[in-house]
CSV table of C-alpha atoms and ligand atoms in Angstrom, one decimal:
chain,number,residue,atom,x,y,z
K,164,UNK,CA,92.9,91.1,103.6
K,165,UNK,CA,93.4,88.0,101.6
K,166,UNK,CA,96.0,86.6,104.0
K,167,UNK,CA,93.6,86.8,106.8
K,168,UNK,CA,91.5,84.5,105.0
K,169,UNK,CA,93.8,81.8,105.7
K,170,UNK,CA,93.3,82.5,109.3
K,171,UNK,CA,90.0,80.9,109.7
K,172,UNK,CA,90.3,78.9,106.6
K,173,UNK,CA,91.7,75.9,108.3
K,174,UNK,CA,89.1,73.2,108.3
K,175,UNK,CA,87.7,73.7,111.7
K,176,UNK,CA,84.3,72.5,110.6
K,177,UNK,CA,85.7,69.4,108.8
K,178,UNK,CA,87.9,68.6,111.8
K,179,UNK,CA,85.1,69.0,114.1
K,180,UNK,CA,82.9,66.7,112.2
K,181,UNK,CA,85.8,64.2,112.0
K,182,UNK,CA,86.3,64.5,115.7
K,183,UNK,CA,82.6,63.9,116.4
K,184,UNK,CA,82.7,60.9,114.2
K,185,UNK,CA,85.6,59.4,116.0
K,186,UNK,CA,84.2,60.3,119.4
K,187,UNK,CA,80.7,59.2,118.8
K,188,UNK,CA,81.2,56.5,116.3
K,189,UNK,CA,83.8,54.6,118.3
K,190,UNK,CA,83.8,53.1,121.7
K,191,UNK,CA,83.7,55.5,124.7
K,192,UNK,CA,87.2,54.4,125.7
K,193,UNK,CA,88.7,55.7,122.6
K,194,UNK,CA,89.7,59.3,122.4
K,195,UNK,CA,90.0,61.5,119.4
K,196,UNK,CA,92.9,60.3,117.3
K,197,UNK,CA,96.0,62.4,117.8
K,198,UNK,CA,96.2,63.7,114.2
K,199,UNK,CA,92.6,64.9,114.2
K,200,UNK,CA,93.0,66.5,117.6
K,201,UNK,CA,96.2,68.2,116.6
K,202,UNK,CA,94.4,69.8,113.7
K,203,UNK,CA,91.6,70.9,115.9
K,204,UNK,CA,94.0,72.5,118.4
K,205,UNK,CA,96.1,74.1,115.7
K,206,UNK,CA,94.3,77.4,115.4
K,207,UNK,CA,93.3,77.4,119.1
K,208,UNK,CA,96.9,77.2,120.2
K,209,UNK,CA,98.0,80.0,117.9
K,210,UNK,CA,95.2,82.2,119.0
K,211,UNK,CA,95.7,81.5,122.7
K,212,UNK,CA,99.4,82.2,122.3
K,213,UNK,CA,98.5,85.7,121.1
K,214,UNK,CA,95.7,86.3,123.7
K,215,UNK,CA,97.0,84.6,126.8
K,216,UNK,CA,100.8,84.4,126.8
K,217,UNK,CA,102.7,87.1,128.6
K,218,UNK,CA,105.6,85.9,126.4
K,219,UNK,CA,103.8,87.1,123.3
K,220,UNK,CA,103.2,90.5,124.9
K,221,UNK,CA,106.9,90.7,126.0
K,222,UNK,CA,108.0,89.9,122.5
K,223,UNK,CA,105.8,92.8,121.2
K,224,UNK,CA,107.4,95.2,123.7
K,225,UNK,CA,110.8,93.9,122.8
K,226,UNK,CA,110.1,94.3,119.1
K,227,UNK,CA,108.9,97.9,119.4
K,228,UNK,CA,111.9,98.7,121.7
K,229,UNK,CA,114.1,97.6,118.8
K,230,UNK,CA,112.1,99.7,116.4
K,231,UNK,CA,112.5,102.8,118.6
K,232,UNK,CA,116.2,102.1,118.9
K,233,UNK,CA,116.5,101.9,115.1
K,234,UNK,CA,114.8,105.3,114.8
K,235,UNK,CA,117.1,106.8,117.4
K,236,UNK,CA,120.1,105.3,115.5
K,237,UNK,CA,118.9,107.0,112.3
K,238,UNK,CA,118.8,110.3,114.2
K,239,UNK,CA,122.6,110.0,114.5
K,240,UNK,CA,123.6,108.2,111.3
K,241,UNK,CA,121.6,110.5,109.0
K,242,UNK,CA,124.2,113.2,109.6
K,243,UNK,CA,126.5,111.3,107.4
K,244,UNK,CA,124.1,111.1,104.5
K,245,UNK,CA,124.4,113.2,101.3
K,246,UNK,CA,122.6,116.5,101.8
K,247,UNK,CA,119.6,115.6,99.6
K,248,UNK,CA,119.0,112.4,101.5
K,249,UNK,CA,119.6,114.1,104.9
K,250,UNK,CA,117.0,116.8,104.1
K,251,UNK,CA,114.4,114.4,102.9
K,252,UNK,CA,111.4,113.9,105.3
K,253,UNK,CA,111.5,110.5,107.0
K,254,UNK,CA,108.8,107.8,107.1
K,255,UNK,CA,108.2,104.5,108.8
K,256,UNK,CA,105.9,102.0,107.0
K,257,UNK,CA,103.8,99.8,109.2
K,258,UNK,CA,101.4,97.0,108.4
K,259,UNK,CA,98.1,97.1,110.3
K,260,UNK,CA,96.8,93.6,111.1
K,261,UNK,CA,98.8,91.8,113.7
K,262,UNK,CA,101.3,94.6,113.6
K,263,UNK,CA,99.4,97.6,114.9
K,264,UNK,CA,96.0,96.1,115.6
K,265,UNK,CA,95.1,92.7,117.2
K,266,UNK,CA,92.4,90.7,115.3
K,267,UNK,CA,92.6,87.7,117.5
K,268,UNK,CA,89.0,88.0,118.7
K,269,UNK,CA,87.8,87.5,115.1
K,270,UNK,CA,90.0,84.4,114.9
K,271,UNK,CA,88.7,83.2,118.2
K,272,UNK,CA,85.1,83.6,117.1
K,273,UNK,CA,85.8,81.6,113.9
K,274,UNK,CA,87.2,78.8,116.0
K,275,UNK,CA,84.2,78.8,118.5
K,276,UNK,CA,81.7,78.9,115.7
K,277,UNK,CA,83.7,76.5,113.5
K,278,UNK,CA,83.5,78.9,110.6
K,279,UNK,CA,86.1,79.2,108.0
K,280,UNK,CA,87.4,82.6,107.2
K,281,UNK,CA,85.0,84.6,105.0
K,282,UNK,CA,84.8,88.2,103.8
K,283,UNK,CA,81.4,88.7,105.4
K,284,UNK,CA,82.5,87.9,108.9
K,285,UNK,CA,85.8,89.8,108.4
K,286,UNK,CA,84.0,92.9,107.3
K,287,UNK,CA,81.6,92.6,110.1
K,288,UNK,CA,84.6,92.5,112.5
K,289,UNK,CA,86.4,95.4,111.0
K,290,UNK,CA,83.3,97.5,110.8
K,291,UNK,CA,83.0,97.2,114.6
K,292,UNK,CA,86.2,99.2,114.9
K,293,UNK,CA,87.0,97.4,118.1
K,294,UNK,CA,90.4,95.8,117.5
K,295,UNK,CA,92.8,96.7,120.3
K,296,UNK,CA,96.3,97.9,119.7
K,297,UNK,CA,99.3,95.5,119.7
K,298,UNK,CA,101.3,96.0,122.9
K,299,UNK,CA,103.9,98.7,122.4
K,300,UNK,CA,102.5,99.9,119.0
K,301,UNK,CA,101.0,103.2,120.1
K,302,UNK,CA,104.0,104.1,122.1
K,303,UNK,CA,106.1,103.4,119.1
K,304,UNK,CA,103.9,105.6,116.8
K,305,UNK,CA,104.2,108.5,119.4
K,306,UNK,CA,107.9,108.0,119.5
K,307,UNK,CA,108.1,108.3,115.7
K,308,UNK,CA,106.0,111.4,115.8
K,309,UNK,CA,108.2,113.0,118.5
K,310,UNK,CA,111.2,112.4,116.2
K,311,UNK,CA,109.4,114.0,113.3
K,312,UNK,CA,109.0,110.7,111.4
K,313,UNK,CA,105.8,110.1,109.5
K,314,UNK,CA,104.0,106.8,110.0
K,315,UNK,CA,102.3,105.3,106.9
K,316,UNK,CA,99.9,102.5,107.5
K,317,UNK,CA,100.2,100.2,104.5
K,318,UNK,CA,97.7,97.3,104.7
K,319,UNK,CA,96.0,94.8,102.5
K,320,UNK,CA,92.7,95.5,104.1
K,321,UNK,CA,90.2,96.4,101.3
K,322,UNK,CA,89.7,100.0,100.3
K,323,UNK,CA,86.1,99.6,101.4
K,324,UNK,CA,87.3,99.2,105.0
K,325,UNK,CA,89.2,102.5,105.0
K,326,UNK,CA,86.9,104.6,107.2
K,327,UNK,CA,86.4,101.9,109.7
K,328,UNK,CA,90.1,101.3,109.8
K,329,UNK,CA,91.0,104.9,110.3
K,330,UNK,CA,88.3,105.2,113.0
K,331,UNK,CA,89.7,102.1,114.8
K,332,UNK,CA,93.3,103.3,114.7
K,333,UNK,CA,92.3,106.7,116.0
K,334,UNK,CA,90.0,105.3,118.7
K,335,UNK,CA,92.8,103.3,120.3
K,336,UNK,CA,95.1,106.2,120.3
K,337,UNK,CA,97.4,106.1,117.2
K,338,UNK,CA,98.5,109.7,116.4
K,339,UNK,CA,98.1,111.5,113.1
K,340,UNK,CA,95.9,108.9,111.3
K,341,UNK,CA,94.3,110.2,108.2
K,342,UNK,CA,93.2,109.2,104.7
K,343,UNK,CA,96.5,110.2,103.3
K,344,UNK,CA,98.6,108.0,105.6
K,345,UNK,CA,96.4,104.9,105.5
K,346,UNK,CA,97.1,103.1,102.2
K,347,UNK,CA,95.0,100.0,101.6
K,348,UNK,CA,94.8,97.4,98.9
K,349,UNK,CA,93.3,98.6,95.6
K,350,UNK,CA,94.1,96.4,92.7
K,351,UNK,CA,97.0,94.3,93.8
K,352,UNK,CA,98.1,92.8,97.1
K,353,UNK,CA,101.8,93.5,96.6
K,354,UNK,CA,102.8,96.5,98.7
K,355,UNK,CA,105.8,97.4,96.5
K,356,UNK,CA,104.1,100.1,94.4
K,357,UNK,CA,102.8,101.7,97.6
K,358,UNK,CA,106.3,101.6,99.1
K,359,UNK,CA,107.7,103.2,96.0
K,360,UNK,CA,105.1,105.9,96.1
K,361,UNK,CA,106.0,106.8,99.6
K,362,UNK,CA,109.8,106.7,98.7
K,363,UNK,CA,109.2,109.5,96.1
K,364,UNK,CA,108.7,112.0,98.9
K,365,UNK,CA,110.1,110.3,102.0
K,366,UNK,CA,113.2,108.5,103.1
K,367,UNK,CA,111.9,105.2,104.4
K,368,UNK,CA,113.7,104.5,107.7
K,369,UNK,CA,112.0,101.4,108.9
K,370,UNK,CA,109.4,98.8,107.8
K,371,UNK,CA,107.4,96.9,110.4
K,372,UNK,CA,105.1,93.9,109.8
K,373,UNK,CA,104.2,90.4,110.8
K,374,UNK,CA,104.7,89.1,107.3
K,375,UNK,CA,107.9,89.4,105.3
K,376,UNK,CA,105.9,90.7,102.3
K,377,UNK,CA,105.4,93.8,104.5
K,378,UNK,CA,109.1,94.5,104.1
K,379,UNK,CA,110.2,93.7,100.6
K,380,UNK,CA,108.9,92.1,97.4
K,381,UNK,CA,111.6,89.6,97.1
K,382,UNK,CA,109.9,87.5,99.8
K,383,UNK,CA,106.7,87.2,97.8
K,384,UNK,CA,105.5,83.8,96.4
K,385,UNK,CA,108.7,82.0,97.4
K,386,UNK,CA,108.7,78.5,98.7
K,387,UNK,CA,109.7,77.7,102.3
K,388,UNK,CA,113.4,77.1,101.4
K,389,UNK,CA,113.6,80.3,99.4
K,390,UNK,CA,112.0,82.3,102.1
K,391,UNK,CA,114.7,81.1,104.4
K,392,UNK,CA,117.3,81.9,101.8
K,393,UNK,CA,116.1,85.4,101.3
K,394,UNK,CA,115.9,86.0,105.0
K,395,UNK,CA,119.4,84.8,105.5
K,396,UNK,CA,120.6,86.9,102.6
K,397,UNK,CA,119.3,90.2,104.1
K,398,UNK,CA,119.9,89.1,107.8
K,399,UNK,CA,121.6,92.4,108.6
K,400,UNK,CA,118.4,94.4,107.9
K,401,UNK,CA,116.5,92.7,110.7
K,402,UNK,CA,116.5,94.9,113.7
K,403,UNK,CA,117.8,97.8,111.8
K,404,UNK,CA,115.6,98.5,108.8
K,405,UNK,CA,113.2,95.5,109.0
K,406,UNK,CA,111.2,94.9,112.2
K,407,UNK,CA,109.1,91.7,112.4
K,408,UNK,CA,106.3,90.8,114.8
K,409,UNK,CA,105.3,87.2,115.5
K,410,UNK,CA,102.1,85.8,114.0
K,411,UNK,CA,101.4,82.1,114.4
K,412,UNK,CA,97.8,82.4,113.4
K,413,UNK,CA,98.2,83.0,109.7
K,414,UNK,CA,100.5,84.5,107.1
K,415,UNK,CA,102.6,83.8,104.0
K,416,UNK,CA,104.7,81.4,106.0
K,417,UNK,CA,101.7,79.1,105.9
K,418,UNK,CA,100.8,79.8,102.3
K,419,UNK,CA,104.3,78.7,101.4
K,420,UNK,CA,103.7,75.4,103.2
K,421,UNK,CA,100.6,75.0,100.9
K,422,UNK,CA,102.8,76.0,97.9
K,423,UNK,CA,100.3,78.9,97.3
K,424,UNK,CA,97.7,76.5,96.0
K,425,UNK,CA,94.0,76.5,96.7
K,426,UNK,CA,93.7,73.3,98.6
K,427,UNK,CA,90.9,71.6,100.3
K,428,UNK,CA,91.0,71.8,104.1
K,429,UNK,CA,91.9,68.1,104.3
K,430,UNK,CA,94.8,68.6,101.9
K,431,UNK,CA,96.0,71.6,103.9
K,432,UNK,CA,96.0,69.5,107.0
K,433,UNK,CA,98.0,66.8,105.2
K,434,UNK,CA,100.5,69.5,104.0
K,435,UNK,CA,100.9,70.7,107.5
K,436,UNK,CA,101.5,67.3,108.9
K,437,UNK,CA,104.0,66.3,106.2
K,438,UNK,CA,105.9,69.6,106.6
K,439,UNK,CA,106.8,68.7,110.2
K,440,UNK,CA,110.4,67.9,110.6
K,441,UNK,CA,111.0,64.8,112.6
K,442,UNK,CA,114.1,63.6,114.5
U,779,LIG,MG1,99.7,91.8,109.0
């Protein structure tokens, strides 16, 4: 789950220290300077949006309603397909984190404890098997099942997290979750080989994720402008074949801002500030 590692990887500790310096080291009348405060609030705002805004919840319901509509449309349109395609079993590919399961409590803990993302804390979280479902996700999975469409959970969680992941998905109520249909990261983070493997046997009707890399490989490692260009190029696929959930906490959108470089937390904060578009 390399991406997740950005999640808590924003310099909460450094920001906190900086904030303390400014608060303690300067006169009582002075508040934390705006740039430092904005960095401190950055992850908090994103996490609260997921946890406390009814708007986020509504967007999730809206998104899965679109996804169900896309499956229902395929029920009708597949009659026009060549026989071999028409007869092929159907599949939906879904991402797991921030698509089917909500990991915002892990994010929140990192903020409270001022701890950057690290594998140890992440594995401790996933091993608890306590992530809740994203609103609308279970209903969608049941809808797919009722339409005889197989759901494949394709995630970049590590293979070592597989049993805990299966247990968590089952415990919140996702149907037909088993070893075969949960495909985690082994050697490479790109999901394209896993998509191709599924396509050998199934006709992939829909792909759902919070990260465009969940949908196609042509979004991978692109800069911000090129990600926009690719998105515009395939705009007709959104809402029909590609379904996207919001995730302001982390993702490739943010890696693109950092130009996919390993930067210090201070440099990341500078990149974020300089990426802002002003009037
Ligand atoms: Mg995800």
